[in-house]
Amino acid sequence: MRMFENEWLKIRHCKQLWLLFLAAVCFVALISFAPDNHYPMADSGCTASFVYFRESGCIVLLLLSCVAEVFFTREMQQGTMQNSLCCGISRGQYFAAKSLCCLGTGGLIYLFTVLENVYIRTAMCGFWPEGGPDYLYSDYLLTLIAYHLGFCIPFCALLSLYILVAVWVRRPAVVYLAGLVTCVADLQLDMAFPGWRGPYAVMFDMEDMAAEGSVMTGAFTALFAQCALMGILFLASAYLVFRKKDIH
């Protein structure tokens, strides 16, 4: 609990995290307010969150590599990580607290920007269009919850990869670049290997299935198998690297 309190204090006073949050909020607002650039599902508040990723969320995910850099790479450079470990905190405890706070911070940015997008589209177009989307969603609330819980799996897989890169290298620029490289590589692998389902490919597939009304199906659940395995492997690898890394 002391570790979490310490991390919360750092989050509150970290200017880079607040600037990142502001950049994500401003970008999502800019796209949400654009009058003619939207997919049909963005024309009402009730379905706007289903196309959040395709419209603006992709850029937000690119920015999240900065979160991993703040929690890991920067502290290695500044020496604060060494100070904590010298006080008797085990590397396992330290890595667990850091990783959970990193994932939680990314999750809060995601949640806030999704709600922002829905609020703006509702203000501009209304929440529930005439006739409603019930031809796609017989149980709207359950579908919405299932969709965004599913989104957490590729989302956490991406952040786990960023954590691995942040633990491995000491150069912030490399961690920043990891977001862009991951996006391009994932989409290229998706085109080269039809069976590949990395985080970005899965997120695009999710939106296609939402448009078809196929969220509450076994096929939707099966989308996340590779991403769940990737997330576990990335986080486990990051932990092993962190345990062996010379940070003194």
mmCIF file of N, CA and C in Angstrom, residues 53-127:
data_model
loop_
_atom_site.group_PDB
_atom_site.id
_atom_site.type_symbol
_atom_site.label_atom_id
_atom_site.label_comp_id
_atom_site.label_asym_id
_atom_site.label_seq_id
_atom_site.Cartn_x
_atom_site.Cartn_y
_atom_site.Cartn_z
ATOM 1 N N PHE A 53 -12.193 3.565 -31.347
ATOM 2 C CA PHE A 53 -10.834 3.211 -31.747
ATOM 3 C C PHE A 53 -10.551 3.633 -33.184
ATOM 4 N N ARG A 54 -11.469 3.360 -34.085
ATOM 5 C CA ARG A 54 -11.237 3.654 -35.498
ATOM 6 C C ARG A 54 -11.164 5.167 -35.747
ATOM 7 N N GLU A 55 -11.881 5.940 -34.962
ATOM 8 C CA GLU A 55 -11.920 7.387 -35.193
ATOM 9 C C GLU A 55 -10.779 8.131 -34.503
ATOM 10 N N SER A 56 -10.553 7.854 -33.240
ATOM 11 C CA SER A 56 -9.530 8.617 -32.518
ATOM 12 C C SER A 56 -8.716 7.772 -31.539
ATOM 13 N N GLY A 57 -9.242 6.623 -31.136
ATOM 14 C CA GLY A 57 -8.573 5.817 -30.124
ATOM 15 C C GLY A 57 -7.236 5.267 -30.555
ATOM 16 N N CYS A 58 -7.042 5.064 -31.863
ATOM 17 C CA CYS A 58 -5.772 4.530 -32.354
ATOM 18 C C CYS A 58 -4.623 5.468 -31.995
ATOM 19 N N ILE A 59 -4.833 6.772 -32.176
ATOM 20 C CA ILE A 59 -3.798 7.748 -31.833
ATOM 21 C C ILE A 59 -3.587 7.805 -30.325
ATOM 22 N N VAL A 60 -4.658 7.683 -29.565
ATOM 23 C CA VAL A 60 -4.532 7.681 -28.104
ATOM 24 C C VAL A 60 -3.657 6.509 -27.658
ATOM 25 N N LEU A 61 -3.827 5.346 -28.279
ATOM 26 C CA LEU A 61 -3.022 4.183 -27.921
ATOM 27 C C LEU A 61 -1.555 4.382 -28.280
ATOM 28 N N LEU A 62 -1.282 5.091 -29.355
ATOM 29 C CA LEU A 62 0.106 5.392 -29.701
ATOM 30 C C LEU A 62 0.759 6.239 -28.601
ATOM 31 N N LEU A 63 -0.012 7.150 -28.032
ATOM 32 C CA LEU A 63 0.523 8.038 -27.003
ATOM 33 C C LEU A 63 0.805 7.309 -25.691
ATOM 34 N N LEU A 64 0.156 6.160 -25.487
ATOM 35 C CA LEU A 64 0.280 5.488 -24.196
ATOM 36 C C LEU A 64 1.655 4.875 -23.951
ATOM 37 N N SER A 65 2.485 4.776 -24.997
ATOM 38 C CA SER A 65 3.858 4.318 -24.763
ATOM 39 C C SER A 65 4.575 5.293 -23.834
ATOM 40 N N CYS A 66 4.146 6.571 -23.839
ATOM 41 C CA CYS A 66 4.740 7.577 -22.947
ATOM 42 C C CYS A 66 4.458 7.249 -21.485
ATOM 43 N N VAL A 67 3.317 6.603 -21.208
ATOM 44 C CA VAL A 67 2.982 6.241 -19.825
ATOM 45 C C VAL A 67 4.005 5.239 -19.290
ATOM 46 N N ALA A 68 4.336 4.232 -20.096
ATOM 47 C CA ALA A 68 5.325 3.237 -19.675
ATOM 48 C C ALA A 68 6.695 3.881 -19.473
ATOM 49 N N GLU A 69 7.012 4.846 -20.329
ATOM 50 C CA GLU A 69 8.308 5.538 -20.200
ATOM 51 C C GLU A 69 8.384 6.290 -18.872
ATOM 52 N N VAL A 70 7.295 6.939 -18.475
ATOM 53 C CA VAL A 70 7.278 7.697 -17.222
ATOM 54 C C VAL A 70 7.456 6.772 -16.018
ATOM 55 N N PHE A 71 6.787 5.623 -16.032
ATOM 56 C CA PHE A 71 6.801 4.741 -14.869
ATOM 57 C C PHE A 71 8.081 3.932 -14.734
ATOM 58 N N PHE A 72 8.758 3.650 -15.848
ATOM 59 C CA PHE A 72 9.928 2.775 -15.775
ATOM 60 C C PHE A 72 11.215 3.447 -16.266
ATOM 61 N N THR A 73 11.284 3.793 -17.543
ATOM 62 C CA THR A 73 12.539 4.302 -18.104
ATOM 63 C C THR A 73 13.015 5.557 -17.397
ATOM 64 N N ARG A 74 12.121 6.496 -17.168
ATOM 65 C CA ARG A 74 12.507 7.761 -16.542
ATOM 66 C C ARG A 74 13.046 7.548 -15.139
ATOM 67 N N GLU A 75 12.421 6.630 -14.383
ATOM 68 C CA GLU A 75 12.875 6.418 -13.007
ATOM 69 C C GLU A 75 14.226 5.718 -12.960
ATOM 70 N N MET A 76 14.517 4.896 -13.974
ATOM 71 C CA MET A 76 15.849 4.302 -14.050
ATOM 72 C C MET A 76 16.896 5.383 -14.282
ATOM 73 N N GLN A 77 16.571 6.342 -15.145
ATOM 74 C CA GLN A 77 17.509 7.414 -15.443
ATOM 75 C C GLN A 77 17.702 8.356 -14.254
ATOM 76 N N GLN A 78 16.620 8.658 -13.557
ATOM 77 C CA GLN A 78 16.701 9.632 -12.465
ATOM 78 C C GLN A 78 17.245 9.050 -11.167
ATOM 79 N N GLY A 79 17.295 7.721 -11.068
ATOM 80 C CA GLY A 79 17.841 7.098 -9.869
ATOM 81 C C GLY A 79 16.837 6.846 -8.770
ATOM 82 N N THR A 80 15.576 7.247 -8.946
ATOM 83 C CA THR A 80 14.580 7.040 -7.890
ATOM 84 C C THR A 80 14.258 5.561 -7.708
ATOM 85 N N MET A 81 14.377 4.784 -8.772
ATOM 86 C CA MET A 81 14.115 3.347 -8.668
ATOM 87 C C MET A 81 15.155 2.686 -7.779
ATOM 88 N N GLN A 82 16.419 3.085 -7.946
ATOM 89 C CA GLN A 82 17.486 2.527 -7.118
ATOM 90 C C GLN A 82 17.255 2.839 -5.639
ATOM 91 N N ASN A 83 16.801 4.050 -5.361
ATOM 92 C CA ASN A 83 16.558 4.441 -3.970
ATOM 93 C C ASN A 83 15.490 3.563 -3.325
ATOM 94 N N SER A 84 14.417 3.295 -4.070
ATOM 95 C CA SER A 84 13.330 2.466 -3.518
ATOM 96 C C SER A 84 13.795 1.048 -3.256
ATOM 97 N N LEU A 85 14.530 0.478 -4.190
ATOM 98 C CA LEU A 85 14.970 -0.904 -4.040
ATOM 99 C C LEU A 85 15.994 -1.051 -2.916
ATOM 100 N N CYS A 86 16.752 0.008 -2.653
ATOM 101 C CA CYS A 86 17.729 -0.040 -1.566
ATOM 102 C C CYS A 86 17.066 0.029 -0.195
ATOM 103 N N CYS A 87 15.779 0.369 -0.152
ATOM 104 C CA CYS A 87 15.068 0.491 1.123
ATOM 105 C C CYS A 87 14.428 -0.821 1.560
ATOM 106 N N GLY A 88 14.742 -1.891 0.876
ATOM 107 C CA GLY A 88 14.233 -3.199 1.271
ATOM 108 C C GLY A 88 13.023 -3.686 0.517
ATOM 109 N N ILE A 89 12.548 -2.925 -0.482
ATOM 110 C CA ILE A 89 11.415 -3.370 -1.295
ATOM 111 C C ILE A 89 11.913 -4.382 -2.316
ATOM 112 N N SER A 90 11.236 -5.509 -2.427
ATOM 113 C CA SER A 90 11.664 -6.529 -3.386
ATOM 114 C C SER A 90 11.346 -6.083 -4.803
ATOM 115 N N ARG A 91 12.090 -6.624 -5.743
ATOM 116 C CA ARG A 91 11.853 -6.264 -7.140
ATOM 117 C C ARG A 91 10.468 -6.727 -7.595
ATOM 118 N N GLY A 92 10.015 -7.861 -7.072
ATOM 119 C CA GLY A 92 8.689 -8.342 -7.439
ATOM 120 C C GLY A 92 7.591 -7.389 -7.001
ATOM 121 N N GLN A 93 7.680 -6.911 -5.744
ATOM 122 C CA GLN A 93 6.701 -5.947 -5.244
ATOM 123 C C GLN A 93 6.761 -4.648 -6.037
ATOM 124 N N TYR A 94 7.968 -4.202 -6.296
ATOM 125 C CA TYR A 94 8.144 -2.936 -7.005
ATOM 126 C C TYR A 94 7.575 -3.032 -8.418
ATOM 127 N N PHE A 95 7.897 -4.120 -9.118
ATOM 128 C CA PHE A 95 7.409 -4.292 -10.494
ATOM 129 C C PHE A 95 5.890 -4.412 -10.511
ATOM 130 N N ALA A 96 5.319 -5.145 -9.561
ATOM 131 C CA ALA A 96 3.865 -5.314 -9.516
ATOM 132 C C ALA A 96 3.161 -3.972 -9.310
ATOM 133 N N ALA A 97 3.655 -3.173 -8.366
ATOM 134 C CA ALA A 97 3.037 -1.876 -8.101
ATOM 135 C C ALA A 97 3.168 -0.955 -9.315
ATOM 136 N N LYS A 98 4.353 -0.927 -9.901
ATOM 137 C CA LYS A 98 4.583 -0.079 -11.080
ATOM 138 C C LYS A 98 3.693 -0.493 -12.245
ATOM 139 N N SER A 99 3.626 -1.787 -12.510
ATOM 140 C CA SER A 99 2.853 -2.283 -13.654
ATOM 141 C C SER A 99 1.365 -2.012 -13.471
ATOM 142 N N LEU A 100 0.845 -2.268 -12.271
ATOM 143 C CA LEU A 100 -0.574 -2.020 -12.013
ATOM 144 C C LEU A 100 -0.903 -0.531 -12.151
ATOM 145 N N CYS A 101 -0.028 0.325 -11.663
ATOM 146 C CA CYS A 101 -0.273 1.774 -11.784
ATOM 147 C C CYS A 101 -0.173 2.228 -13.228
ATOM 148 N N CYS A 102 0.751 1.643 -13.970
ATOM 149 C CA CYS A 102 0.894 1.969 -15.394
ATOM 150 C C CYS A 102 -0.354 1.558 -16.165
ATOM 151 N N LEU A 103 -0.819 0.323 -15.947
ATOM 152 C CA LEU A 103 -2.031 -0.162 -16.617
ATOM 153 C C LEU A 103 -3.250 0.640 -16.172
ATOM 154 N N GLY A 104 -3.309 0.968 -14.870
ATOM 155 C CA GLY A 104 -4.439 1.738 -14.364
ATOM 156 C C GLY A 104 -4.484 3.149 -14.938
ATOM 157 N N THR A 105 -3.319 3.791 -15.053
ATOM 158 C CA THR A 105 -3.264 5.136 -15.625
ATOM 159 C C THR A 105 -3.701 5.121 -17.084
ATOM 160 N N GLY A 106 -3.196 4.137 -17.840
ATOM 161 C CA GLY A 106 -3.618 4.002 -19.238
ATOM 162 C C GLY A 106 -5.109 3.741 -19.335
ATOM 163 N N GLY A 107 -5.629 2.905 -18.427
ATOM 164 C CA GLY A 107 -7.055 2.602 -18.436
ATOM 165 C C GLY A 107 -7.914 3.829 -18.142
ATOM 166 N N LEU A 108 -7.455 4.686 -17.234
ATOM 167 C CA LEU A 108 -8.204 5.901 -16.925
ATOM 168 C C LEU A 108 -8.228 6.857 -18.111
ATOM 169 N N ILE A 109 -7.103 6.961 -18.818
ATOM 170 C CA ILE A 109 -7.066 7.806 -20.019
ATOM 171 C C ILE A 109 -8.039 7.267 -21.060
ATOM 172 N N TYR A 110 -8.036 5.948 -21.233
ATOM 173 C CA TYR A 110 -8.960 5.318 -22.184
ATOM 174 C C TYR A 110 -10.413 5.586 -21.790
ATOM 175 N N LEU A 111 -10.738 5.341 -20.523
ATOM 176 C CA LEU A 111 -12.116 5.513 -20.060
ATOM 177 C C LEU A 111 -12.577 6.961 -20.213
ATOM 178 N N PHE A 112 -11.724 7.901 -19.817
ATOM 179 C CA PHE A 112 -12.126 9.308 -19.890
ATOM 180 C C PHE A 112 -12.336 9.746 -21.336
ATOM 181 N N THR A 113 -11.445 9.339 -22.240
ATOM 182 C CA THR A 113 -11.579 9.774 -23.636
ATOM 183 C C THR A 113 -12.775 9.109 -24.318
ATOM 184 N N VAL A 114 -13.102 7.866 -23.941
ATOM 185 C CA VAL A 114 -14.307 7.224 -24.480
ATOM 186 C C VAL A 114 -15.550 7.987 -24.031
ATOM 187 N N LEU A 115 -15.631 8.305 -22.739
ATOM 188 C CA LEU A 115 -16.782 9.052 -22.221
ATOM 189 C C LEU A 115 -16.852 10.447 -22.847
ATOM 190 N N GLU A 116 -15.695 11.054 -23.060
ATOM 191 C CA GLU A 116 -15.658 12.359 -23.721
ATOM 192 C C GLU A 116 -16.233 12.271 -25.130
ATOM 193 N N ASN A 117 -15.811 11.250 -25.863
ATOM 194 C CA ASN A 117 -16.299 11.045 -27.228
ATOM 195 C C ASN A 117 -17.815 10.843 -27.248
ATOM 196 N N VAL A 118 -18.333 10.019 -26.344
ATOM 197 C CA VAL A 118 -19.768 9.760 -26.271
ATOM 198 C C VAL A 118 -20.528 11.035 -25.910
ATOM 199 N N TYR A 119 -19.998 11.795 -24.958
ATOM 200 C CA TYR A 119 -20.661 13.028 -24.534
ATOM 201 C C TYR A 119 -20.759 14.030 -25.695
ATOM 202 N N ILE A 120 -19.664 14.205 -26.424
ATOM 203 C CA ILE A 120 -19.662 15.178 -27.528
ATOM 204 C C ILE A 120 -20.607 14.741 -28.640
ATOM 205 N N ARG A 121 -20.572 13.458 -28.992
ATOM 206 C CA ARG A 121 -21.447 12.970 -30.065
ATOM 207 C C ARG A 121 -22.914 13.029 -29.630
ATOM 208 N N THR A 122 -23.175 12.817 -28.345
ATOM 209 C CA THR A 122 -24.544 12.940 -27.831
ATOM 210 C C THR A 122 -25.012 14.384 -27.911
ATOM 211 N N ALA A 123 -24.134 15.314 -27.524
ATOM 212 C CA ALA A 123 -24.494 16.731 -27.569
ATOM 213 C C ALA A 123 -24.768 17.191 -28.999
ATOM 214 N N MET A 124 -24.068 16.604 -29.960
ATOM 215 C CA MET A 124 -24.210 17.036 -31.351
ATOM 216 C C MET A 124 -25.343 16.309 -32.086
ATOM 217 N N CYS A 125 -25.522 15.011 -31.782
ATOM 218 C CA CYS A 125 -26.458 14.196 -32.575
ATOM 219 C C CYS A 125 -27.571 13.554 -31.759
ATOM 220 N N GLY A 126 -27.497 13.649 -30.429
ATOM 221 C CA GLY A 126 -28.459 12.944 -29.599
ATOM 222 C C GLY A 126 -27.936 11.571 -29.220
ATOM 223 N N PHE A 127 -28.460 11.042 -28.132
ATOM 224 C CA PHE A 127 -27.957 9.754 -27.654
ATOM 225 C C PHE A 127 -28.614 8.582 -28.367
#
